PDB file of C-alpha atoms in Angstrom:
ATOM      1  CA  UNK M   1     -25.650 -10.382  -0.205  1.00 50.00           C
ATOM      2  CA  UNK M   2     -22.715 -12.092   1.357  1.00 51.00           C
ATOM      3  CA  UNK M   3     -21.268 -11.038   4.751  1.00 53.00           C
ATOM      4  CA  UNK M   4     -17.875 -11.678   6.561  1.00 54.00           C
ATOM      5  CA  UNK M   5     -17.675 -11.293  10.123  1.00 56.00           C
ATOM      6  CA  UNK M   6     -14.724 -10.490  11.895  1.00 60.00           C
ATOM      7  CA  UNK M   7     -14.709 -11.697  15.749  1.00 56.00           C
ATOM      8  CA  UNK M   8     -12.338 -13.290  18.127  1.00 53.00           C
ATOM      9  CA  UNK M   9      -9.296 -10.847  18.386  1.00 49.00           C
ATOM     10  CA  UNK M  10      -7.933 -12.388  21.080  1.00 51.00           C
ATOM     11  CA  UNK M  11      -7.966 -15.756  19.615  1.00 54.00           C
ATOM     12  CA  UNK M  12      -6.374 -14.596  16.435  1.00 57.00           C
ATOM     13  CA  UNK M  13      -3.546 -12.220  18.337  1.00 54.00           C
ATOM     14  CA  UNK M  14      -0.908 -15.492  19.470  1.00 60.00           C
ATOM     15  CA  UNK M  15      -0.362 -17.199  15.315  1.00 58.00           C
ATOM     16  CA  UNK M  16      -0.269 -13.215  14.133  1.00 57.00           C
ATOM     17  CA  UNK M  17       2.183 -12.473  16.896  1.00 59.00           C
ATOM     18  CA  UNK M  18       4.674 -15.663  16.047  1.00 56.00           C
ATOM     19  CA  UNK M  19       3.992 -14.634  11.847  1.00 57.00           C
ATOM     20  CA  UNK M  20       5.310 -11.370  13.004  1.00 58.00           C
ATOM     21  CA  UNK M  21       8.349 -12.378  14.622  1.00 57.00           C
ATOM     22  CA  UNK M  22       9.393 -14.780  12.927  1.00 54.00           C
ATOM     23  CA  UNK M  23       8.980 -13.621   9.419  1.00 55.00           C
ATOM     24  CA  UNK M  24      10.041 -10.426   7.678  1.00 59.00           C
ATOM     25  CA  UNK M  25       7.027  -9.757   5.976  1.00 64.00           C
ATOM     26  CA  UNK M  26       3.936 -11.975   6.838  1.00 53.00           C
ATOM     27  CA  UNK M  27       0.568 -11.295   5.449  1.00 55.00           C
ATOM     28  CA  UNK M  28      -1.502 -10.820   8.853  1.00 51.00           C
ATOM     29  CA  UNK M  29       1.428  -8.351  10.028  1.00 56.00           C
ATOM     30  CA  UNK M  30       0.375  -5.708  12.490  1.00 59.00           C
ATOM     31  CA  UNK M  31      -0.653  -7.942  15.136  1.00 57.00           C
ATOM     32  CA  UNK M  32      -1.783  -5.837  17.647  1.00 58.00           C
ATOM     33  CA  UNK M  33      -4.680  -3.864  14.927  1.00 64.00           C
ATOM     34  CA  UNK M  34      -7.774  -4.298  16.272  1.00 70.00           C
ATOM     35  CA  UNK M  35     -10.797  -5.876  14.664  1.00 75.00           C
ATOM     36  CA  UNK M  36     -12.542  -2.756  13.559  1.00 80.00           C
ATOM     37  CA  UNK M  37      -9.330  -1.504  11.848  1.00 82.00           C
ATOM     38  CA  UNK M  38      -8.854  -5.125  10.222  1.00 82.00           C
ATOM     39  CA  UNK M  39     -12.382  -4.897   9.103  1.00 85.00           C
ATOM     40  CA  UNK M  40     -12.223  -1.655   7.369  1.00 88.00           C
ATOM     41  CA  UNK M  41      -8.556  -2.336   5.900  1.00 89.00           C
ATOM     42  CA  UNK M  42     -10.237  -4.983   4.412  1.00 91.00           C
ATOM     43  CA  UNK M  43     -13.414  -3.139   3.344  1.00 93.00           C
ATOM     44  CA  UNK M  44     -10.389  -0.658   1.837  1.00 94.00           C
ATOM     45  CA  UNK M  45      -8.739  -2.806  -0.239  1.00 95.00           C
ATOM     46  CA  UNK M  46     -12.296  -4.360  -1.848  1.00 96.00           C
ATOM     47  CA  UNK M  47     -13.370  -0.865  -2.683  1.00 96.00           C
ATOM     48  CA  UNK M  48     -10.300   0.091  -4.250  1.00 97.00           C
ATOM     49  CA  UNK M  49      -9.639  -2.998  -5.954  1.00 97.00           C
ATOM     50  CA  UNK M  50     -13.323  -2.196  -7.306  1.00 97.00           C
ATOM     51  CA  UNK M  51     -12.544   1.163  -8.153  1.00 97.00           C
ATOM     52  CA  UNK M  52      -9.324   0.077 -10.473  1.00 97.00           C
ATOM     53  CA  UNK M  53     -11.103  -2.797 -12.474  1.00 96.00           C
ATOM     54  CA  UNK M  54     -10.407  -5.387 -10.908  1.00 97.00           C
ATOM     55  CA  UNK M  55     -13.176  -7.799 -11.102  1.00 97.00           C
ATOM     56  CA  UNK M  56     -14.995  -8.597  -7.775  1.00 97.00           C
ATOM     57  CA  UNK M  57     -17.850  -8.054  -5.471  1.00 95.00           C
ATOM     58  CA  UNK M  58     -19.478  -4.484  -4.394  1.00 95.00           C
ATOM     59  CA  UNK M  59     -18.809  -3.455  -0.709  1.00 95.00           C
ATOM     60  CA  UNK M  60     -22.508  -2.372   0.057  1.00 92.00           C
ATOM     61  CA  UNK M  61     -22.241  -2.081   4.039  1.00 89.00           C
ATOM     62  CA  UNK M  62     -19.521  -2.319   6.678  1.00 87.00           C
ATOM     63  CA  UNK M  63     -20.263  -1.706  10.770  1.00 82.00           C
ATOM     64  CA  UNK M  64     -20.651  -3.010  14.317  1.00 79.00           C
ATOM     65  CA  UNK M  65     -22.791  -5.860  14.829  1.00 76.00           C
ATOM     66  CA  UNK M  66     -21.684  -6.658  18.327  1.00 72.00           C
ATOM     67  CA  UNK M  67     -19.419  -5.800  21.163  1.00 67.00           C
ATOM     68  CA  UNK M  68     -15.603  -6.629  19.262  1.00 66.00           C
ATOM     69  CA  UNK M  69     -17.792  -8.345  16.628  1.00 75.00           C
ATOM     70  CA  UNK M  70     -17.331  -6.517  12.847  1.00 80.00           C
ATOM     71  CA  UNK M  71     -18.884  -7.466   9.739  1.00 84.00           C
ATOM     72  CA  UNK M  72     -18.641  -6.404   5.744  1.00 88.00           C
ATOM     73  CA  UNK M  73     -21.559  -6.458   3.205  1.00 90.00           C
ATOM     74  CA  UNK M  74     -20.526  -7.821  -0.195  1.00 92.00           C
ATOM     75  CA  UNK M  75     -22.728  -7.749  -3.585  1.00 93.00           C
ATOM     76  CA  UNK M  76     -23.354 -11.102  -3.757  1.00 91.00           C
ATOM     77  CA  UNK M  77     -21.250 -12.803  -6.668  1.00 93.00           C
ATOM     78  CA  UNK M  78     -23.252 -15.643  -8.710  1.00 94.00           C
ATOM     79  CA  UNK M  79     -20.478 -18.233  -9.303  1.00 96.00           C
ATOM     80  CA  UNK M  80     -18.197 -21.077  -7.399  1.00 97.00           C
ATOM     81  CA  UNK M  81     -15.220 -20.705  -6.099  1.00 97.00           C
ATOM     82  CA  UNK M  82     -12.275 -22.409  -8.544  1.00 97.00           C
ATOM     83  CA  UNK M  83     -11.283 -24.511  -5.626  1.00 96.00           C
ATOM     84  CA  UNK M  84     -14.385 -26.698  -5.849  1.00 96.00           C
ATOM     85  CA  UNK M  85     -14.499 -26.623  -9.694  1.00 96.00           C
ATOM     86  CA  UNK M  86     -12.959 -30.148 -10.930  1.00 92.00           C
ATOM     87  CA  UNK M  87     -14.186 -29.467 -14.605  1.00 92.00           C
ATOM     88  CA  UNK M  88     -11.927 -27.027 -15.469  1.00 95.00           C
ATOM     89  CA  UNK M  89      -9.164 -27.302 -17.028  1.00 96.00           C
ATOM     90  CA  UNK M  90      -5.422 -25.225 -18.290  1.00 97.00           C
ATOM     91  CA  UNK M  91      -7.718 -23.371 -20.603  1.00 97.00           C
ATOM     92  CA  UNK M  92      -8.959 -20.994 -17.514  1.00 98.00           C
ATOM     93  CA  UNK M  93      -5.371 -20.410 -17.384  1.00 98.00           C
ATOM     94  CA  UNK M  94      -5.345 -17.091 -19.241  1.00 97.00           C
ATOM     95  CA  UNK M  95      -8.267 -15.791 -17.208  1.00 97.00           C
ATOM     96  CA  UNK M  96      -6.127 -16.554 -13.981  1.00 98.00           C
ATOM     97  CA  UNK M  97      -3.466 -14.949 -14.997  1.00 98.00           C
ATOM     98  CA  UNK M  98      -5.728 -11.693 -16.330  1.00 98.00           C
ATOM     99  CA  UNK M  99      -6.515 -11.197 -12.815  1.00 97.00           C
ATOM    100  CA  UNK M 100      -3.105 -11.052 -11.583  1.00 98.00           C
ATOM    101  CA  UNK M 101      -2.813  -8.592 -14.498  1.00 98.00           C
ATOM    102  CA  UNK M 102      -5.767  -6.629 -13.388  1.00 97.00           C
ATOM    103  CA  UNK M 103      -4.160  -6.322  -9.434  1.00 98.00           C
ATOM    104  CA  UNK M 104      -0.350  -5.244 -10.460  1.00 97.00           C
ATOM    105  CA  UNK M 105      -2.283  -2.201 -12.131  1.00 96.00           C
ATOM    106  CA  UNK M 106      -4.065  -1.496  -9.704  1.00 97.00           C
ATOM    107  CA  UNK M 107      -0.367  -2.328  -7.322  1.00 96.00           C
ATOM    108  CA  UNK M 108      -2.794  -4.316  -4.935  1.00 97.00           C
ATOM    109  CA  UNK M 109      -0.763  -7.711  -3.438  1.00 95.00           C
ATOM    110  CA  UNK M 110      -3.273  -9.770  -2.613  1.00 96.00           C
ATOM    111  CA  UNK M 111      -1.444 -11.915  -0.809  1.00 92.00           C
ATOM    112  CA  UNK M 112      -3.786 -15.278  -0.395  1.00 94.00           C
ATOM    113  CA  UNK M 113      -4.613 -15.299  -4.130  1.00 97.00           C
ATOM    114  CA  UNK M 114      -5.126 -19.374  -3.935  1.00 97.00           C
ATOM    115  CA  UNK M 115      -8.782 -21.093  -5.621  1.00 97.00           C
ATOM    116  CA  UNK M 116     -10.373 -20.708  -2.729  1.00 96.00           C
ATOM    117  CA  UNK M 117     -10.233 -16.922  -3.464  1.00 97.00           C
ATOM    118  CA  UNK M 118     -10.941 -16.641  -7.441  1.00 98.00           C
ATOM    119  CA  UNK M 119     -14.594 -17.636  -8.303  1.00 97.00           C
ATOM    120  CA  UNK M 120     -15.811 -18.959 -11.754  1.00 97.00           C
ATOM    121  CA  UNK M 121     -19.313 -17.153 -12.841  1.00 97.00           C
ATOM    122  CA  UNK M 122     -21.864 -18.982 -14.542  1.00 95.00           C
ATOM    123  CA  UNK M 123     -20.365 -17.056 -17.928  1.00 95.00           C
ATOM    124  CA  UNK M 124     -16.916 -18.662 -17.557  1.00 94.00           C
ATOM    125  CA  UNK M 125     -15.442 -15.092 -16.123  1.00 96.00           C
ATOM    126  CA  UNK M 126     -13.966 -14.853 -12.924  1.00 98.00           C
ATOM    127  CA  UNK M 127     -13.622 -12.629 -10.159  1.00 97.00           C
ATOM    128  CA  UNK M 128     -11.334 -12.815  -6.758  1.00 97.00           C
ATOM    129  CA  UNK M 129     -12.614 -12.240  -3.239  1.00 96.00           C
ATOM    130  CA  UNK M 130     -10.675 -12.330   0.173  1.00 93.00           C
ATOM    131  CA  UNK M 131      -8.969  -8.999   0.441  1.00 94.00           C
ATOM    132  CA  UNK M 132      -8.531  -9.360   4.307  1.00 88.00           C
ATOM    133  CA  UNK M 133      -4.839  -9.514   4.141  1.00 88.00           C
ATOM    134  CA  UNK M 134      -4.344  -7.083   1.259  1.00 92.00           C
ATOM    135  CA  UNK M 135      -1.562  -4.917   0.859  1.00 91.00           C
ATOM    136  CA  UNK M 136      -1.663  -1.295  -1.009  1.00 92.00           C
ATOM    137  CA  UNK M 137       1.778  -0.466  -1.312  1.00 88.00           C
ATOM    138  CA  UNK M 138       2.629  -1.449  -4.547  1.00 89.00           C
ATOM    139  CA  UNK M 139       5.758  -2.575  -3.634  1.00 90.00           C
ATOM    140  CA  UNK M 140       7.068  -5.610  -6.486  1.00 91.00           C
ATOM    141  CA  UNK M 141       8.097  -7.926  -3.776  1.00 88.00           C
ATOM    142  CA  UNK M 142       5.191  -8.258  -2.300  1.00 90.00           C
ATOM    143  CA  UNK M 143       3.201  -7.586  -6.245  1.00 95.00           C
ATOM    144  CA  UNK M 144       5.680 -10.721  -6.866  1.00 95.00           C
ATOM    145  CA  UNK M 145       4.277 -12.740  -3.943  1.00 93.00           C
ATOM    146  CA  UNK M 146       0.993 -13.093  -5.640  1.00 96.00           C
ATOM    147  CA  UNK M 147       2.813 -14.588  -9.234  1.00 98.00           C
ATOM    148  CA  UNK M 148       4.647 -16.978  -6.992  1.00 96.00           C
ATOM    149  CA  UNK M 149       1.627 -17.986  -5.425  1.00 96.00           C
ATOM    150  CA  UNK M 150      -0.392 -18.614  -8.556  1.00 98.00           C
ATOM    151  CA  UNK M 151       2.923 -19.923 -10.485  1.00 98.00           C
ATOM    152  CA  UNK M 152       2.547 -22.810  -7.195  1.00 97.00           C
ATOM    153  CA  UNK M 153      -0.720 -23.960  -6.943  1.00 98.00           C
ATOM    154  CA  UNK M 154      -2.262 -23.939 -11.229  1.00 98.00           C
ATOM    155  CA  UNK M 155       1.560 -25.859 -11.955  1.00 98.00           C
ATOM    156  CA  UNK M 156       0.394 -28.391  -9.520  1.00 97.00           C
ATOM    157  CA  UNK M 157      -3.554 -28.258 -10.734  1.00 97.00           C
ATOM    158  CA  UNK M 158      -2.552 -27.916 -14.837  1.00 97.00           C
ATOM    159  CA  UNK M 159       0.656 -28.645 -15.610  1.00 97.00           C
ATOM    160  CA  UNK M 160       3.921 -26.571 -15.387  1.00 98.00           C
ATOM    161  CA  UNK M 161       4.525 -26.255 -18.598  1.00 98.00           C
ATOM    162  CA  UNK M 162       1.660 -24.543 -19.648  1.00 98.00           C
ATOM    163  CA  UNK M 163       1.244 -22.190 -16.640  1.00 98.00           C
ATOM    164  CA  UNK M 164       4.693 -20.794 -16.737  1.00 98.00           C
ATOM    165  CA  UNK M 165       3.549 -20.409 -20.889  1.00 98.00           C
ATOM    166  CA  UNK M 166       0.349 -18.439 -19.579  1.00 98.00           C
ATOM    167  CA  UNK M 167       2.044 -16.503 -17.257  1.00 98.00           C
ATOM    168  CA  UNK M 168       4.851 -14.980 -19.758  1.00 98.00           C
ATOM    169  CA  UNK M 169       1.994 -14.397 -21.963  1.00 98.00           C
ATOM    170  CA  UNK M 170       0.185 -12.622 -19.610  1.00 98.00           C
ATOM    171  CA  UNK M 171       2.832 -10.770 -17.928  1.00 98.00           C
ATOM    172  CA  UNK M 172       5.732 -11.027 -19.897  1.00 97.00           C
ATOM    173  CA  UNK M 173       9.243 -12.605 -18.780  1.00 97.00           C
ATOM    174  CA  UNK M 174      10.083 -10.005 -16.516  1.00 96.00           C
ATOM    175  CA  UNK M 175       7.406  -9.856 -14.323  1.00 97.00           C
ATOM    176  CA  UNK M 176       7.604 -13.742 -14.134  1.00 97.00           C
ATOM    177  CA  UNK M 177      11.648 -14.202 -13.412  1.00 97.00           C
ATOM    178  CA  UNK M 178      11.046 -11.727 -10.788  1.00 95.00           C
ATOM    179  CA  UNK M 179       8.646 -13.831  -8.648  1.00 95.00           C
ATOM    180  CA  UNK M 180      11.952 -16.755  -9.091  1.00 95.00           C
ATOM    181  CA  UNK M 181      13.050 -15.435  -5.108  1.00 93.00           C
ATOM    182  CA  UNK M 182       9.451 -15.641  -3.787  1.00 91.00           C
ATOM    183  CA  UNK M 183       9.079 -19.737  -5.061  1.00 93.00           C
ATOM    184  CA  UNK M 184       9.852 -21.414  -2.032  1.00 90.00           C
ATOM    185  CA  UNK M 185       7.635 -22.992   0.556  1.00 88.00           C
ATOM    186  CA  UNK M 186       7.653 -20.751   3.393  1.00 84.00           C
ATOM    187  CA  UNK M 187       6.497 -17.682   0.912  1.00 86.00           C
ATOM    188  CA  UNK M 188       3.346 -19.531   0.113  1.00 91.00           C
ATOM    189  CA  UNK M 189      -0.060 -19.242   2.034  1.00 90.00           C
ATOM    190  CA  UNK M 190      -0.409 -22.842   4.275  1.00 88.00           C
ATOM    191  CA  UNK M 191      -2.851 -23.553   1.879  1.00 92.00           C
ATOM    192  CA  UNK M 192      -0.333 -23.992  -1.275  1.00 95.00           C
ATOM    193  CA  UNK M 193       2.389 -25.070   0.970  1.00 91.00           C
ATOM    194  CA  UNK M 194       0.386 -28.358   2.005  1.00 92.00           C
ATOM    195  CA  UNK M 195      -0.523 -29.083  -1.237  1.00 92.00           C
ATOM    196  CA  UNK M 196       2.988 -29.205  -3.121  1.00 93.00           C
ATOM    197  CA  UNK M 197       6.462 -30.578  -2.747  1.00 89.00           C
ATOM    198  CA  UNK M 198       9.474 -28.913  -2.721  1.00 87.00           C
ATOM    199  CA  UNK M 199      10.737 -30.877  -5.870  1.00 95.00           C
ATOM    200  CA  UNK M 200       7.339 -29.079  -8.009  1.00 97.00           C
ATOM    201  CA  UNK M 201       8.615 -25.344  -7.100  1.00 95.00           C
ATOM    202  CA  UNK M 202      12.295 -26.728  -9.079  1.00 95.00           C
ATOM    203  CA  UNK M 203      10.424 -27.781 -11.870  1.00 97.00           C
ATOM    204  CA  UNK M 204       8.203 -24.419 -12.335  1.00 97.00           C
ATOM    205  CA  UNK M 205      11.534 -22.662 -11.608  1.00 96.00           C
ATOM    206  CA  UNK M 206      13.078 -24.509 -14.269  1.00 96.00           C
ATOM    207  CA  UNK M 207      10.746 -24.272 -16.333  1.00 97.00           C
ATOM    208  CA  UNK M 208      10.602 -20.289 -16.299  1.00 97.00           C
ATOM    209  CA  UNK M 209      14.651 -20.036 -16.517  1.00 97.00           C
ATOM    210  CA  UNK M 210      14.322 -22.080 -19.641  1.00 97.00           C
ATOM    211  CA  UNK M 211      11.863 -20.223 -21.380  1.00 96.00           C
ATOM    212  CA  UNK M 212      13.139 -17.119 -20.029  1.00 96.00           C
ATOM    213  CA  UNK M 213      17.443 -17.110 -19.972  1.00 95.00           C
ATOM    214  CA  UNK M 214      17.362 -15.875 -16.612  1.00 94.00           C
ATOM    215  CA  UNK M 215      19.910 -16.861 -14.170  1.00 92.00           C
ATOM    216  CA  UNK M 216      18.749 -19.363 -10.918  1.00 86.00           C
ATOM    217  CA  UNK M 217      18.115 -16.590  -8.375  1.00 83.00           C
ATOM    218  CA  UNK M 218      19.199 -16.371  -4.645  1.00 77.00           C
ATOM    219  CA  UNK M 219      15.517 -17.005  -2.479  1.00 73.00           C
ATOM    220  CA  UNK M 220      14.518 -14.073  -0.810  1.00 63.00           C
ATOM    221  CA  UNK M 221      14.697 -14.010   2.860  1.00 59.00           C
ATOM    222  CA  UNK M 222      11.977 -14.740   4.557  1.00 63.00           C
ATOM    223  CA  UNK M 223      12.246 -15.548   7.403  1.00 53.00           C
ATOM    224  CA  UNK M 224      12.938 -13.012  10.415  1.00 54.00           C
ATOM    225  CA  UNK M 225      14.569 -15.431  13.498  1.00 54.00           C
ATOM    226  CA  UNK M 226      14.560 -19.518  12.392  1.00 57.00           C
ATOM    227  CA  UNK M 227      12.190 -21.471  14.796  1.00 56.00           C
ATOM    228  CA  UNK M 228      15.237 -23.583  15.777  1.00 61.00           C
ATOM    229  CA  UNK M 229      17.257 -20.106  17.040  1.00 59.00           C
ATOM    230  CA  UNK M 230      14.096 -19.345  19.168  1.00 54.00           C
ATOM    231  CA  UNK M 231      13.979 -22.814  20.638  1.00 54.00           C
ATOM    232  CA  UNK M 232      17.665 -22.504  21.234  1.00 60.00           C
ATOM    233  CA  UNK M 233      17.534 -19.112  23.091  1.00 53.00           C
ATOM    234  CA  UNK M 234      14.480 -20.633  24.849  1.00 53.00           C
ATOM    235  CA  UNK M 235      15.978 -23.661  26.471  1.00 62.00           C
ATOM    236  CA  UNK M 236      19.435 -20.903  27.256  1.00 60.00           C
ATOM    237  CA  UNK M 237      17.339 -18.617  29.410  1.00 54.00           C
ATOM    238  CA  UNK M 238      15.976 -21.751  31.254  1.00 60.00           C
ATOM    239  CA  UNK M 239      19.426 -23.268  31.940  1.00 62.00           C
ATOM    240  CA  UNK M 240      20.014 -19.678  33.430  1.00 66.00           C
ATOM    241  CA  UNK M 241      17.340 -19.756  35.489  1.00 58.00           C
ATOM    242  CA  UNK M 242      18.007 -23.475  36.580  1.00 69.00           C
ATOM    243  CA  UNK M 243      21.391 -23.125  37.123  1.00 64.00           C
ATOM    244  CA  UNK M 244      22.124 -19.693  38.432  1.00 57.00           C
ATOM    245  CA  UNK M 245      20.440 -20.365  42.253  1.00 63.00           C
ATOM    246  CA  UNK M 246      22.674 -23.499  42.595  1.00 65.00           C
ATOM    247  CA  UNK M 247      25.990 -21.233  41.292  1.00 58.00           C
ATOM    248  CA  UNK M 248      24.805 -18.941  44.223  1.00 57.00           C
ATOM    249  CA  UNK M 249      25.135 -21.407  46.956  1.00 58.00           C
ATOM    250  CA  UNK M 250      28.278 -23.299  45.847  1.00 53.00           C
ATOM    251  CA  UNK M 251      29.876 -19.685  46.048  1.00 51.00           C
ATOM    252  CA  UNK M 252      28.221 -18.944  49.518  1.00 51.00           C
ATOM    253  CA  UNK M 253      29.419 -22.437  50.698  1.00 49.00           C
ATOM    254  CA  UNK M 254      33.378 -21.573  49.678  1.00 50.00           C
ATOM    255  CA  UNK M 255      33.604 -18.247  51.381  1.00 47.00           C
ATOM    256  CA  UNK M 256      35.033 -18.523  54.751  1.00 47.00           C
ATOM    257  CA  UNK M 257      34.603 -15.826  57.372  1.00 43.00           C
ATOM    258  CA  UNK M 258      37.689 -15.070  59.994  1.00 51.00           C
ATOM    259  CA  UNK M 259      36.413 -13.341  63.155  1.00 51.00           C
ATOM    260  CA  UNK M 260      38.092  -9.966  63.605  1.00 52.00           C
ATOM    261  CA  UNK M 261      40.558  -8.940  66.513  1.00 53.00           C
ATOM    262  CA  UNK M 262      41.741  -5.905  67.752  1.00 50.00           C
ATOM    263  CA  UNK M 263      40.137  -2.847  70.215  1.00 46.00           C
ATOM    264  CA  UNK M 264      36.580  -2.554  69.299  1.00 45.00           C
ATOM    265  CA  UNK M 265      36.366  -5.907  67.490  1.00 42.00           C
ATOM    266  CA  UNK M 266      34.229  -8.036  69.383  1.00 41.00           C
ATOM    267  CA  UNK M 267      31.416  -9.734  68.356  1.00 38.00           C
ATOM    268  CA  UNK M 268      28.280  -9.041  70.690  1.00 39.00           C
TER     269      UNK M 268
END
């Protein structure tokens, strides 16, 4: 049996806050959920992944193990995750891919689909943990996410070439030229993202125009506010501040006062 705990809201709240703002769709969104609803949204998407064929573990057991503390009971699955696997090779390709297959029907975005999350059995099949940012809404831009994800990190592992090859094979070419927008670094997990270069995500994109006949795309927008436009705004609202008390007193010191005359004008 294999258990994830889910602790430390407050310590997770700030980086799912910034996500938030600063990018239209970020996988932890909702920053302000709680850790009971993250667990069981979690728990949700296992089951139902389950339930539609996709290939993973059993969720035997979900609950409160301590005050803010949640945890989820998985069937333990007998295998190694693909990420520490060096002696594989493009020929699990097809296998990746299947999953991917197996989560558009079911329309669950995974959404962190990197090795770390697909494990290799003993029998050579695999199956894909680490639902915790799942999304159910079958929506293709997100669905596409997961392609562009997967298109990243096995071009870099086996070869562009023959991923973009599986992945039309698997998919077909429409499925694959619509996950063109999402291949760019800031729609990756971190994970991908530190492990590639910009000039790799040309070449798969290339690659799949080639074998495809599609048109280079425009990149989908991802990002909500730029980090440089919040800096900039920042360091405005402190000149404000800094400023604005010495405009005060250069005003006060201009304005000169002339002492009334007249009946009833006196000063006392």
């Amino acid at each position: 049996m294999e258990v994830a705990a889910r602790d430390g809201w407050q310590q997770m709240l700030p980086g799912r806050l910034y996500r938030t703002l600063r990018f239209r769709d970020p996988a932890d969104g909702r920053p302000f959920a709680g850790v009971r609803e993250l667990s069981e949204h979690e728990a949700l998407v296992a089951m139902k992944a389950r339930l539609d064929g996709v290939p993973t573990a059993e969720v035997v057991g979900i609950g409160e193990v301590d005050v803010g503390s949640h945890l989820i009971a998985y069937e333990e699955i007998d295998g190694t995750p693909l990420s520490e696997c060096d002696d594989v090779d493009a020929a699990i390709l097809p296998d990746v891919w299947q999953v991917v297959v197996r989560l558009r029907a079911a329309r669950i975005a995974h959404r962190s689909l990197t090795p770390a999350a697909i494990v290799v059995r003993p029998d050579g099949s695999l199956a894909v943990t680490r639902f915790a940012v799942g999304d159910l809404t079958g929506e293709e831009r997100v669905l596409a996410g997961d392609v562009a994800e997967v298109l990243a990190w096995a071009s870099d592992r086996f070869g562009v070439d023959e991923t973009v090859d599986a992945a039309i094979g698997a998919l077909g070419p429409g499925v694959v030229v619509r996950a063109l927008p999402r291949l760019q670094p800031l729609a990756l997990t971190p994970a991908t993202r530190s492990s590639i270069d910009h000039e790799l995500l040309e070449r798969v994109s290339s690659t799949i125009r080639d074998r495809t006949g599609a048109a280079a795309p425009s990149l989908a927008p991802v990002e909500r506010v730029k980090p440089r436009s919040v800096f900039m705004a920042a360091m405005a609202v402190v000149a404000i501040y800094t400023l604005a008390p010495q405009l005060a007193g250069s005003r006060r010191c201009g304005v000169s006062w002339t002492e009334p005359t007249g009946v009833g004008s006196s000063w006392r």
